[in-house]
Amino acid sequence: MKSVEEALDILFESLDSALETESVPLLQAAGRVLSESIASSICNPPFDRSPLDGYAYRSEDGDTLRVIDEVDAGDTRELHIDEGECVRIMTGAPIPSGADCVVRQEDTDYGESCVHIARTVSKGMNICRKGEDYRPGDLLARKGDVITPVHIGVLSSAGISTVEVFRSVRVAVISTGSELSLPGKDLEHGRIYDANGPMLVSRLAELGAEVIDYRVFEDDAKKVAEYIRSIVDRVDIILTSGGVSVGRMDIMHSVSSLLGAERLFWKVDVKPGTPLLALRFRNRPVISLSGNPFAALAGFEVFARPVISKLSGRREFRNRLIRTTFRGVFSKISDRRRLVRAYYDGSSVSLFKGCHSSGALKSAIGTNCLLDIPAGKNGLQDGESVDIIYLR
Ligand code: AMP
Ligand code: MG
């Protein structure tokens, strides 16, 4: 049985080269992954400017000055002042050449042709320097960055209107289980509605992946294998849930044989979701999660999400691990490493009330982390240091 870390390394190593790239308008780039680093070609600000409304003058001059002009933000003239002169200046306007400081208007008599300064300022005061934010050649964003609204603001300030990004990761989601029905149909005795498929589809969308198809199959290995064969060339990764344990109807093993797929590993030393199966078929990973909805959720977050993040070209693709303080009581003895649905409030982590069985999902609503309890641990005490896997 592989450890979580070994299993992840195997998955990461199995991934093919980078995705193709495409050019997108900056305004549509939020959440996409940059496929190239971007350096600025300009200074920002592009000129020395005033951060306030006042008068620009030479610091060595006296406190009574001739006002020779007025400059507002957006004024493109190149003004100049000489000895004894000043220019009335508004926030964001360029500093006239010759001036080396700006006095705020509140410290003057607001004079129009001649101004008297009540509190003079020293050289360099109240001037926002050209290039103080960034200069030509400065790196504004790095290959593998997920583009944030702040990136977009910075790139736009640098005059950039399109960016090169990796195309989205394409995924097919398959729910397997002859007991599965779809909402909209009456539920016959012995059947359940699919929880995993829609959960994975919407989580994938949240992560910026493109779900090409989502299907529900009964436990029929031939049909599942046929479907995987038909879709594999159109996707980058296939996620399935159900049918990976050791029962007679655990069809994913037969699916693997029918496809002639390479088995990367089966079973990971963690609860829930131990029987995770990872295949490689036509250079694509196929990650088969255990069918119990919480096991599918945990398996997705711990294994599939980092794999999809790496596929997507993100520089930071591993899960965020945080050491924090446990609040509450947890009495279960864990023979195996255990992942428990929990909530991290920024300073401590606590458990959710409600049913914690891996078949129960409702009590996982609002989960923002998995409490990572090592094998052999005999419960948790209030105040104990613990590790969590933070779910972004
Ligand atoms: P399996 O992994 O196929 O052995 O399924 C384990 C448990 O999870 C069984 O009780 C299944 O009925 C249930 N299950 C499997 N797939 C789903 C699904 N897509 N949505 C909700 N429950 C499921
Ligand atoms: Mg099943």
Short mmCIF file of C-alpha atoms and ligand atoms in Angstrom, two decimals:
data_model
loop_
_atom_site.label_atom_id
_atom_site.label_comp_id
_atom_site.label_asym_id
_atom_site.label_seq_id
_atom_site.Cartn_x
_atom_site.Cartn_y
_atom_site.Cartn_z
CA MET A 1 0.00 0.00 0.00
CA LYS A 2 1.35 3.43 -0.92
CA SER A 3 1.53 6.35 1.45
CA VAL A 4 -0.35 9.49 0.43
CA GLU A 5 2.94 11.16 -0.47
CA GLU A 6 4.21 8.19 -2.50
CA ALA A 7 0.92 7.99 -4.35
CA LEU A 8 1.06 11.70 -5.16
CA ASP A 9 4.64 11.45 -6.41
CA ILE A 10 3.66 8.59 -8.71
CA LEU A 11 0.74 10.61 -10.05
CA PHE A 12 2.83 13.76 -10.56
CA GLU A 13 5.54 11.80 -12.36
CA SER A 14 3.00 10.17 -14.65
CA LEU A 15 1.86 13.49 -16.11
CA ASP A 16 2.70 14.42 -19.65
CA SER A 17 4.12 17.69 -20.89
CA ALA A 18 2.40 21.05 -20.59
CA LEU A 19 -0.93 21.97 -22.13
CA GLU A 20 -1.25 24.12 -25.22
CA THR A 21 -1.47 27.84 -24.68
CA GLU A 22 -3.86 30.50 -25.94
CA SER A 23 -4.06 34.24 -25.99
CA VAL A 24 -6.90 35.78 -23.98
CA PRO A 25 -8.04 39.37 -23.44
CA LEU A 26 -6.79 40.57 -20.05
CA LEU A 27 -10.34 41.23 -18.91
CA GLN A 28 -11.17 37.54 -19.34
CA ALA A 29 -7.99 36.23 -17.77
CA ALA A 30 -8.93 36.07 -14.08
CA GLY A 31 -8.41 32.56 -12.72
CA ARG A 32 -6.41 31.41 -15.75
CA VAL A 33 -2.82 30.19 -15.47
CA LEU A 34 -0.10 32.26 -17.12
CA SER A 35 2.02 30.33 -19.60
CA GLU A 36 4.72 32.99 -19.76
CA SER A 37 6.32 35.39 -17.34
CA ILE A 38 5.53 39.03 -18.03
CA ALA A 39 7.98 41.89 -17.55
CA SER A 40 7.06 45.53 -17.79
CA SER A 41 8.20 47.68 -20.67
CA ILE A 42 7.36 50.93 -18.89
CA CYS A 43 7.85 52.72 -15.60
CA ASN A 44 4.92 53.04 -13.25
CA PRO A 45 4.15 55.74 -12.52
CA PRO A 46 5.41 56.78 -15.95
CA PHE A 47 6.39 60.27 -14.70
CA ASP A 48 7.09 62.03 -11.38
CA ARG A 49 3.68 63.04 -10.10
CA SER A 50 1.99 64.79 -7.25
CA PRO A 51 0.20 62.66 -4.62
CA LEU A 52 -1.87 65.64 -3.46
CA ASP A 53 -3.33 69.02 -4.40
CA GLY A 54 -0.81 71.79 -3.77
CA TYR A 55 1.99 73.83 -5.29
CA ALA A 56 5.12 72.45 -6.94
CA TYR A 57 8.23 74.56 -6.39
CA ARG A 58 12.00 74.60 -5.75
CA SER A 59 12.70 73.74 -2.10
CA GLU A 60 15.55 76.24 -1.91
CA ASP A 61 13.21 79.14 -2.79
CA GLY A 62 11.49 81.23 -0.15
CA ASP A 63 7.95 81.09 1.14
CA THR A 64 6.39 83.56 -1.30
CA LEU A 65 6.19 82.42 -4.91
CA ARG A 66 4.76 83.48 -8.24
CA VAL A 67 2.13 81.05 -9.53
CA ILE A 68 2.89 80.71 -13.26
CA ASP A 69 0.45 77.96 -14.25
CA GLU A 70 -1.92 75.26 -13.07
CA VAL A 71 -1.58 71.60 -13.94
CA ASP A 72 -4.34 68.98 -13.54
CA ALA A 73 -4.16 65.18 -13.78
CA GLY A 74 -4.12 64.24 -17.46
CA ASP A 75 -2.41 67.47 -18.60
CA THR A 76 0.12 66.45 -21.23
CA ARG A 77 2.09 69.70 -21.38
CA GLU A 78 5.69 69.62 -20.15
CA LEU A 79 5.91 72.58 -17.80
CA HIS A 80 9.02 74.12 -16.30
CA ILE A 81 9.58 76.45 -13.39
CA ASP A 82 12.46 78.78 -12.58
CA GLU A 83 13.64 80.51 -9.43
CA GLY A 84 10.81 82.05 -7.37
CA GLU A 85 8.11 80.33 -9.39
CA CYS A 86 5.62 77.62 -8.66
CA VAL A 87 2.82 75.74 -10.40
CA ARG A 88 -0.50 74.95 -8.78
CA ILE A 89 -0.75 71.17 -9.09
CA MET A 90 -3.52 68.62 -8.61
CA THR A 91 -3.26 64.98 -7.49
CA GLY A 92 -1.92 62.75 -10.29
CA ALA A 93 -0.52 65.62 -12.37
CA PRO A 94 3.10 65.58 -13.60
CA ILE A 95 5.67 67.54 -11.60
CA PRO A 96 7.02 70.44 -13.71
CA SER A 97 10.73 70.20 -14.45
CA GLY A 98 12.73 72.39 -12.13
CA ALA A 99 10.41 71.71 -9.17
CA ASP A 100 11.70 69.36 -6.47
CA CYS A 101 8.87 69.36 -3.92
CA VAL A 102 5.16 69.93 -3.48
CA VAL A 103 3.51 71.72 -0.58
CA ARG A 104 -0.06 70.79 0.26
CA GLN A 105 -2.55 73.53 -0.46
CA GLU A 106 -3.78 73.39 3.16
CA ASP A 107 -0.35 74.75 4.17
CA THR A 108 -0.68 77.80 1.89
CA ASP A 109 -2.99 80.78 1.49
CA TYR A 110 -4.39 79.18 -1.72
CA GLY A 111 -2.98 82.13 -3.68
CA GLU A 112 -3.82 82.39 -7.37
CA SER A 113 -1.15 84.63 -8.85
CA CYS A 114 1.09 84.70 -5.82
CA VAL A 115 1.08 82.12 -3.03
CA HIS A 116 2.35 82.32 0.50
CA ILE A 117 3.51 79.07 2.09
CA ALA A 118 2.85 78.75 5.82
CA ARG A 119 4.86 75.55 6.23
CA THR A 120 7.65 75.02 3.69
CA VAL A 121 8.71 71.50 2.75
CA SER A 122 12.09 69.97 2.01
CA LYS A 123 13.53 68.63 -1.22
CA GLY A 124 11.75 65.53 -2.60
CA MET A 125 8.71 65.92 -0.36
CA ASN A 126 5.31 64.97 -1.76
CA ILE A 127 6.62 63.65 -5.04
CA CYS A 128 5.67 60.17 -6.25
CA ARG A 129 8.72 59.10 -8.17
CA LYS A 130 8.57 57.79 -11.71
CA GLY A 131 8.99 53.98 -11.55
CA GLU A 132 8.50 53.72 -7.79
CA ASP A 133 6.01 50.84 -8.34
CA TYR A 134 7.92 49.10 -11.15
CA ARG A 135 10.41 49.84 -13.89
CA PRO A 136 11.09 48.41 -17.36
CA GLY A 137 12.26 44.81 -17.02
CA ASP A 138 10.60 44.25 -13.64
CA LEU A 139 8.68 40.96 -13.46
CA LEU A 140 4.96 41.67 -13.05
CA ALA A 141 3.68 38.09 -13.12
CA ARG A 142 5.29 34.68 -13.38
CA LYS A 143 4.61 31.68 -15.56
CA GLY A 144 2.36 29.37 -13.54
CA ASP A 145 0.69 32.17 -11.60
CA VAL A 146 -3.06 31.95 -11.32
CA ILE A 147 -4.13 35.37 -12.55
CA THR A 148 -5.82 37.37 -9.81
CA PRO A 149 -7.73 40.65 -10.10
CA VAL A 150 -4.63 42.35 -8.66
CA HIS A 151 -2.47 40.87 -11.43
CA ILE A 152 -5.02 42.20 -13.89
CA GLY A 153 -4.81 45.67 -12.37
CA VAL A 154 -1.01 45.62 -12.51
CA LEU A 155 -0.85 44.25 -16.06
CA SER A 156 -3.38 46.80 -17.25
CA SER A 157 -1.38 49.58 -15.57
CA ALA A 158 1.57 48.37 -17.63
CA GLY A 159 -0.44 48.74 -20.83
CA ILE A 160 -0.95 45.01 -21.40
CA SER A 161 -4.27 44.00 -22.92
CA THR A 162 -3.83 40.31 -23.76
CA VAL A 163 -2.01 37.50 -21.98
CA GLU A 164 -0.85 34.03 -22.94
CA VAL A 165 -2.38 31.33 -20.73
CA PHE A 166 -2.57 27.55 -20.64
CA ARG A 167 -5.84 26.20 -21.95
CA SER A 168 -8.13 24.79 -19.28
CA VAL A 169 -7.72 21.22 -18.12
CA ARG A 170 -10.41 19.02 -19.65
CA VAL A 171 -12.00 16.42 -17.45
CA ALA A 172 -14.57 13.64 -17.80
CA VAL A 173 -16.46 12.64 -14.67
CA ILE A 174 -17.96 9.18 -14.33
CA SER A 175 -20.14 7.90 -11.50
CA THR A 176 -20.39 4.12 -11.38
CA GLY A 177 -22.94 2.10 -9.44
CA SER A 178 -26.08 0.21 -10.47
CA GLU A 179 -27.82 1.82 -7.49
CA LEU A 180 -27.40 5.33 -8.87
CA SER A 181 -30.31 7.42 -10.10
CA LEU A 182 -30.42 11.00 -11.25
CA PRO A 183 -32.48 13.67 -9.49
CA GLY A 184 -35.75 14.13 -11.32
CA LYS A 185 -36.65 10.45 -11.26
CA ASP A 186 -38.55 8.78 -8.43
CA LEU A 187 -36.29 6.84 -6.15
CA GLU A 188 -36.99 3.11 -6.16
CA HIS A 189 -36.23 1.03 -3.13
CA GLY A 190 -32.55 0.15 -3.07
CA ARG A 191 -31.45 3.10 -5.15
CA ILE A 192 -29.80 6.40 -4.28
CA TYR A 193 -29.29 9.61 -6.13
CA ASP A 194 -25.82 10.40 -7.44
CA ALA A 195 -24.00 12.74 -5.07
CA ASN A 196 -20.42 12.37 -6.28
CA GLY A 197 -20.82 13.24 -9.93
CA PRO A 198 -22.45 16.64 -9.44
CA MET A 199 -20.13 17.44 -6.51
CA LEU A 200 -17.03 16.74 -8.59
CA VAL A 201 -18.39 18.54 -11.65
CA SER A 202 -19.04 21.71 -9.67
CA ARG A 203 -15.76 21.55 -7.74
CA LEU A 204 -13.92 21.18 -11.03
CA ALA A 205 -15.67 24.22 -12.41
CA GLU A 206 -14.71 26.12 -9.27
CA LEU A 207 -11.08 25.18 -9.90
CA GLY A 208 -11.19 26.42 -13.48
CA ALA A 209 -11.24 23.00 -15.15
CA GLU A 210 -13.51 22.30 -18.07
CA VAL A 211 -15.82 19.34 -17.57
CA ILE A 212 -16.23 17.83 -21.02
CA ASP A 213 -18.76 15.21 -19.95
CA TYR A 214 -20.37 13.70 -16.89
CA ARG A 215 -22.00 10.26 -17.06
CA VAL A 216 -23.55 7.78 -14.71
CA PHE A 217 -23.00 4.08 -15.42
CA GLU A 218 -24.35 0.95 -13.88
CA ASP A 219 -21.78 -1.58 -12.73
CA ASP A 220 -20.95 -2.77 -16.20
CA ALA A 221 -17.22 -2.85 -16.83
CA LYS A 222 -17.60 -3.19 -20.60
CA LYS A 223 -19.76 -0.10 -20.92
CA VAL A 224 -17.48 1.97 -18.71
CA ALA A 225 -14.38 0.81 -20.58
CA GLU A 226 -16.02 1.54 -23.93
CA TYR A 227 -16.97 5.01 -22.78
CA ILE A 228 -13.49 5.77 -21.43
CA ARG A 229 -11.99 4.62 -24.72
CA SER A 230 -14.38 6.91 -26.60
CA ILE A 231 -13.61 10.02 -24.58
CA VAL A 232 -10.00 9.69 -23.49
CA ASP A 233 -8.53 11.59 -26.44
CA ARG A 234 -10.74 14.58 -25.73
CA VAL A 235 -9.74 15.01 -22.09
CA ASP A 236 -6.62 15.44 -19.97
CA ILE A 237 -7.81 13.39 -17.01
CA ILE A 238 -10.70 11.09 -16.15
CA LEU A 239 -12.25 10.91 -12.69
CA THR A 240 -14.47 8.07 -11.67
CA SER A 241 -16.14 7.18 -8.40
CA GLY A 242 -17.31 3.84 -7.08
CA GLY A 243 -16.33 0.27 -7.82
CA VAL A 244 -12.72 0.26 -6.62
CA SER A 245 -12.98 -1.98 -3.59
CA VAL A 246 -12.82 -5.78 -3.49
CA GLY A 247 -16.47 -6.68 -4.05
CA ARG A 248 -17.86 -8.69 -6.93
CA MET A 249 -19.30 -5.52 -8.44
CA ASP A 250 -16.15 -3.46 -8.04
CA ILE A 251 -15.78 -3.15 -11.76
CA MET A 252 -12.95 -0.66 -12.10
CA HIS A 253 -10.38 -3.46 -11.95
CA SER A 254 -12.03 -5.12 -14.95
CA VAL A 255 -12.29 -1.74 -16.65
CA SER A 256 -8.55 -1.40 -16.21
CA SER A 257 -7.92 -4.83 -17.78
CA LEU A 258 -10.37 -4.25 -20.62
CA LEU A 259 -8.62 -1.00 -21.47
CA GLY A 260 -5.17 -2.51 -21.07
CA ALA A 261 -4.38 0.52 -18.91
CA GLU A 262 -1.24 0.85 -16.84
CA ARG A 263 -2.03 0.51 -13.15
CA LEU A 264 -0.09 3.21 -11.29
CA PHE A 265 -1.26 2.02 -7.88
CA TRP A 266 -4.25 0.67 -6.03
CA LYS A 267 -4.87 1.45 -2.34
CA VAL A 268 -3.43 4.28 -0.33
CA ASP A 269 -2.66 4.16 3.35
CA VAL A 270 -5.34 6.60 4.43
CA LYS A 271 -8.96 6.60 5.60
CA PRO A 272 -11.43 7.22 4.07
CA GLY A 273 -10.93 6.22 0.47
CA THR A 274 -8.23 3.57 0.96
CA PRO A 275 -9.05 1.66 -2.26
CA LEU A 276 -8.14 4.59 -4.52
CA LEU A 277 -7.14 3.29 -7.95
CA ALA A 278 -4.89 5.23 -10.30
CA LEU A 279 -4.47 4.22 -13.91
CA ARG A 280 -2.70 5.67 -16.87
CA PHE A 281 -4.44 5.17 -20.17
CA ARG A 282 -3.23 6.73 -23.44
CA ASN A 283 -0.98 9.03 -21.42
CA ARG A 284 -3.87 10.32 -19.33
CA PRO A 285 -4.37 9.71 -15.65
CA VAL A 286 -7.58 7.97 -14.65
CA ILE A 287 -8.22 8.50 -10.95
CA SER A 288 -10.88 6.23 -9.50
CA LEU A 289 -12.23 7.37 -6.18
CA SER A 290 -14.06 5.29 -3.66
CA GLY A 291 -17.84 5.69 -3.99
CA ASN A 292 -18.70 6.82 -0.48
CA PRO A 293 -19.30 10.54 -0.96
CA PHE A 294 -16.98 11.77 1.78
CA ALA A 295 -14.30 9.36 0.58
CA ALA A 296 -14.80 10.72 -2.94
CA LEU A 297 -14.52 14.29 -1.64
CA ALA A 298 -11.39 13.61 0.40
CA GLY A 299 -9.84 11.53 -2.39
CA PHE A 300 -10.55 14.28 -4.87
CA GLU A 301 -9.03 17.00 -2.69
CA VAL A 302 -5.97 15.05 -1.64
CA PHE A 303 -5.10 13.38 -4.96
CA ALA A 304 -7.07 14.66 -7.94
CA ARG A 305 -6.97 18.37 -7.16
CA PRO A 306 -3.16 18.65 -6.96
CA VAL A 307 -2.85 16.53 -10.10
CA ILE A 308 -5.28 18.77 -11.96
CA SER A 309 -3.48 21.84 -10.64
CA LYS A 310 -0.17 20.51 -11.88
CA LEU A 311 -1.71 19.64 -15.24
CA SER A 312 -3.11 23.15 -15.44
CA GLY A 313 0.43 24.56 -15.29
CA ARG A 314 0.13 26.12 -11.83
CA ARG A 315 3.42 26.74 -10.12
CA GLU A 316 1.89 26.00 -6.74
CA PHE A 317 -0.04 22.81 -7.19
CA ARG A 318 0.44 20.96 -3.92
CA ASN A 319 -2.10 21.12 -1.15
CA ARG A 320 -1.48 23.65 1.57
CA LEU A 321 -0.58 22.00 4.86
CA ILE A 322 -1.01 24.05 8.02
CA ARG A 323 0.02 23.26 11.58
CA THR A 324 -2.60 24.55 13.98
CA THR A 325 -4.35 23.93 17.28
CA PHE A 326 -7.16 21.43 17.69
CA ARG A 327 -10.25 22.62 19.59
CA GLY A 328 -12.73 20.06 20.87
CA VAL A 329 -12.55 16.36 21.54
CA PHE A 330 -11.93 13.48 19.21
CA SER A 331 -11.91 10.02 20.73
CA LYS A 332 -11.53 7.62 17.80
CA ILE A 333 -8.42 5.49 17.70
CA SER A 334 -6.90 5.47 14.22
CA ASP A 335 -5.08 2.38 13.05
CA ARG A 336 -4.50 4.15 9.77
CA ARG A 337 -3.88 7.78 8.84
CA ARG A 338 -7.26 9.43 8.94
CA LEU A 339 -8.68 12.52 7.23
CA VAL A 340 -11.54 14.16 9.07
CA ARG A 341 -13.85 16.89 7.78
CA ALA A 342 -13.14 20.03 9.79
CA TYR A 343 -13.22 23.80 9.90
CA TYR A 344 -10.17 26.03 10.21
CA ASP A 345 -10.94 29.56 11.40
CA GLY A 346 -7.44 30.92 10.88
CA SER A 347 -6.19 30.13 14.38
CA SER A 348 -7.59 26.72 15.29
CA VAL A 349 -9.41 23.77 13.79
CA SER A 350 -12.60 22.14 15.03
CA LEU A 351 -14.80 19.27 13.94
CA PHE A 352 -18.22 19.32 12.40
CA LYS A 353 -21.19 18.04 14.30
CA GLY A 354 -23.22 15.32 12.67
CA CYS A 355 -22.56 11.96 11.13
CA HIS A 356 -18.90 11.43 10.22
CA SER A 357 -19.31 8.17 8.33
CA SER A 358 -17.74 8.22 4.90
CA GLY A 359 -21.16 7.59 3.38
CA ALA A 360 -22.53 10.78 4.95
CA LEU A 361 -21.90 14.03 3.17
CA LYS A 362 -24.22 16.60 4.74
CA SER A 363 -21.98 17.19 7.74
CA ALA A 364 -19.20 18.08 5.30
CA ILE A 365 -21.00 21.20 4.10
CA GLY A 366 -18.76 24.12 5.00
CA THR A 367 -15.65 21.99 5.38
CA ASN A 368 -12.61 24.04 4.52
CA CYS A 369 -9.94 21.58 5.59
CA LEU A 370 -9.19 17.97 6.33
CA LEU A 371 -7.79 17.25 9.76
CA ASP A 372 -4.85 14.93 9.09
CA ILE A 373 -4.55 12.43 11.97
CA PRO A 374 -1.51 10.14 11.88
CA ALA A 375 -1.85 6.36 12.15
CA GLY A 376 -1.79 5.01 15.69
CA LYS A 377 -3.06 8.20 17.28
CA ASN A 378 -5.37 7.63 20.21
CA GLY A 379 -7.87 10.47 19.82
CA LEU A 380 -7.09 14.18 20.09
CA GLN A 381 -7.01 16.45 23.12
CA ASP A 382 -8.28 20.01 23.18
CA GLY A 383 -5.34 22.35 22.51
CA GLU A 384 -3.19 19.73 20.80
CA SER A 385 -1.08 20.69 17.76
CA VAL A 386 -2.40 19.09 14.60
CA ASP A 387 -1.90 19.19 10.84
CA ILE A 388 -4.58 20.13 8.40
CA ILE A 389 -4.84 20.01 4.65
CA TYR A 390 -6.38 23.32 3.73
CA LEU A 391 -8.86 23.14 0.88
CA ARG A 392 -8.65 26.16 -1.39
P1 AMP B 1 -18.49 1.64 -3.85
O1 AMP B 1 -17.24 2.46 -3.76
O2 AMP B 1 -18.95 1.47 -5.26
O3 AMP B 1 -18.31 0.32 -3.16
O4 AMP B 1 -19.62 2.42 -3.11
C1 AMP B 1 -19.52 2.65 -1.72
C2 AMP B 1 -20.78 3.30 -1.22
O5 AMP B 1 -20.90 4.57 -1.79
C3 AMP B 1 -22.05 2.55 -1.54
O6 AMP B 1 -22.93 2.65 -0.49
C4 AMP B 1 -22.57 3.28 -2.77
O7 AMP B 1 -23.95 3.15 -2.92
C5 AMP B 1 -22.17 4.69 -2.45
N1 AMP B 1 -21.96 5.45 -3.68
C6 AMP B 1 -21.24 5.03 -4.74
N2 AMP B 1 -21.26 5.94 -5.71
C7 AMP B 1 -22.00 6.98 -5.25
C8 AMP B 1 -22.38 8.22 -5.80
N3 AMP B 1 -21.97 8.58 -7.01
N4 AMP B 1 -23.14 9.04 -5.06
C9 AMP B 1 -23.54 8.66 -3.81
N5 AMP B 1 -23.19 7.51 -3.24
C10 AMP B 1 -22.44 6.66 -3.94
MG MG B 2 -20.37 0.31 -6.18
#
